[in-house]
Tab-separated table of C-alpha atoms in Angstrom:
chain	number	residue	atom	x	y	z
J	221	MET	CA	-76.999	-91.736	-75.693
J	222	ILE	CA	-80.410	-93.243	-75.008
J	223	LYS	CA	-83.394	-91.069	-75.806
J	224	MET	CA	-86.328	-91.772	-73.544
J	225	GLY	CA	-89.895	-91.181	-74.633
J	226	GLU	CA	-92.559	-89.302	-72.792
J	227	THR	CA	-95.313	-90.387	-70.463
J	228	TYR	CA	-98.764	-89.174	-71.497
J	229	TYR	CA	-101.569	-88.934	-68.925
J	230	ILE	CA	-105.109	-88.998	-70.303
J	231	LEU	CA	-107.454	-87.599	-67.668
J	232	GLN	CA	-110.461	-86.834	-69.880
J	233	SER	CA	-112.930	-88.968	-71.767
J	234	GLY	CA	-112.295	-89.286	-75.474
J	235	SER	CA	-110.872	-91.571	-78.128
J	236	LEU	CA	-107.496	-92.730	-79.393
J	237	SER	CA	-107.041	-93.440	-83.073
J	238	LYS	CA	-104.144	-93.920	-85.474
J	239	VAL	CA	-103.334	-91.384	-88.195
J	240	ASN	CA	-100.233	-92.228	-90.238
J	241	GLU	CA	-97.577	-93.017	-87.619
J	242	SER	CA	-99.150	-90.928	-84.864
J	243	VAL	CA	-101.639	-91.596	-82.130
J	244	VAL	CA	-104.436	-89.027	-81.981
J	245	PHE	CA	-106.370	-88.226	-78.813
J	246	GLN	CA	-109.665	-86.520	-79.562
J	247	ASN	CA	-112.631	-85.359	-77.520
J	248	GLN	CA	-115.206	-82.573	-77.812
J	249	ASN	CA	-112.708	-79.877	-76.792
J	250	GLU	CA	-109.386	-80.848	-78.336
J	251	LYS	CA	-107.475	-82.953	-80.815
J	252	SER	CA	-103.865	-83.820	-79.934
J	253	PHE	CA	-101.327	-85.637	-82.092
J	254	LEU	CA	-98.813	-87.838	-80.244
J	255	PRO	CA	-95.909	-88.925	-82.480
J	256	ILE	CA	-95.234	-92.614	-81.822
J	257	GLU	CA	-91.479	-92.107	-81.521
J	258	ASN	CA	-92.100	-89.854	-78.486
J	259	ILE	CA	-94.421	-92.230	-76.609
J	260	ASP	CA	-92.876	-94.261	-73.813
J	261	GLU	CA	-96.146	-94.953	-72.030
J	262	ILE	CA	-99.773	-93.846	-71.911
J	263	LEU	CA	-101.707	-93.826	-68.635
J	264	VAL	CA	-105.504	-93.559	-68.887
J	265	PHE	CA	-107.688	-92.329	-66.010
J	266	GLY	CA	-111.000	-91.852	-67.822
J	267	ASN	CA	-113.426	-93.352	-70.292
J	268	LEU	CA	-111.599	-94.019	-73.529
J	269	THR	CA	-112.456	-95.520	-76.875
J	270	ILE	CA	-109.384	-97.046	-78.511
J	271	THR	CA	-108.983	-98.679	-81.911
J	272	THR	CA	-107.142	-101.912	-82.641
J	273	PRO	CA	-104.617	-100.152	-84.962
J	274	VAL	CA	-103.536	-97.952	-82.027
J	275	LEU	CA	-102.881	-100.990	-79.848
J	276	GLN	CA	-100.963	-102.649	-82.695
J	277	LEU	CA	-98.840	-99.531	-83.225
J	278	LEU	CA	-98.083	-99.191	-79.499
J	279	SER	CA	-97.115	-102.849	-79.198
J	280	LYS	CA	-94.932	-102.657	-82.309
J	281	LYS	CA	-93.024	-99.741	-80.778
J	282	TYR	CA	-92.895	-101.412	-77.316
J	283	SER	CA	-94.854	-98.588	-75.693
J	284	SER	CA	-96.743	-99.316	-72.483
J	285	PHE	CA	-100.481	-98.688	-72.153
J	286	PHE	CA	-102.124	-98.620	-68.700
J	287	VAL	CA	-105.791	-98.199	-67.846
J	288	PHE	CA	-106.770	-97.308	-64.290
J	289	ALA	CA	-110.418	-97.928	-63.421
J	290	LEU	CA	-112.466	-97.687	-60.289
J	291	TRP	CA	-115.068	-100.407	-60.006
J	292	LEU	CA	-117.744	-99.533	-57.490
J	293	VAL	CA	-120.129	-102.262	-56.443
J	294	TYR	CA	-123.209	-101.327	-54.444
J	295	PHE	CA	-125.338	-103.843	-52.553
């Protein structure tokens, strides 16, 4: 049996940090703990501050991290 992780969608502005072996998403309204063993991928659609330890933890566990940005250029 192969256990697949979960896909997390971050649609709000906030920050990702590492606490023990979990990734923590925090903003003004909420604080959510994401256990690393459950993370298959994280998709970000907002402004996000992320720490280097989070990126190291995600890469160590082979989790994918995607950032989608819209760059508007006005002339």
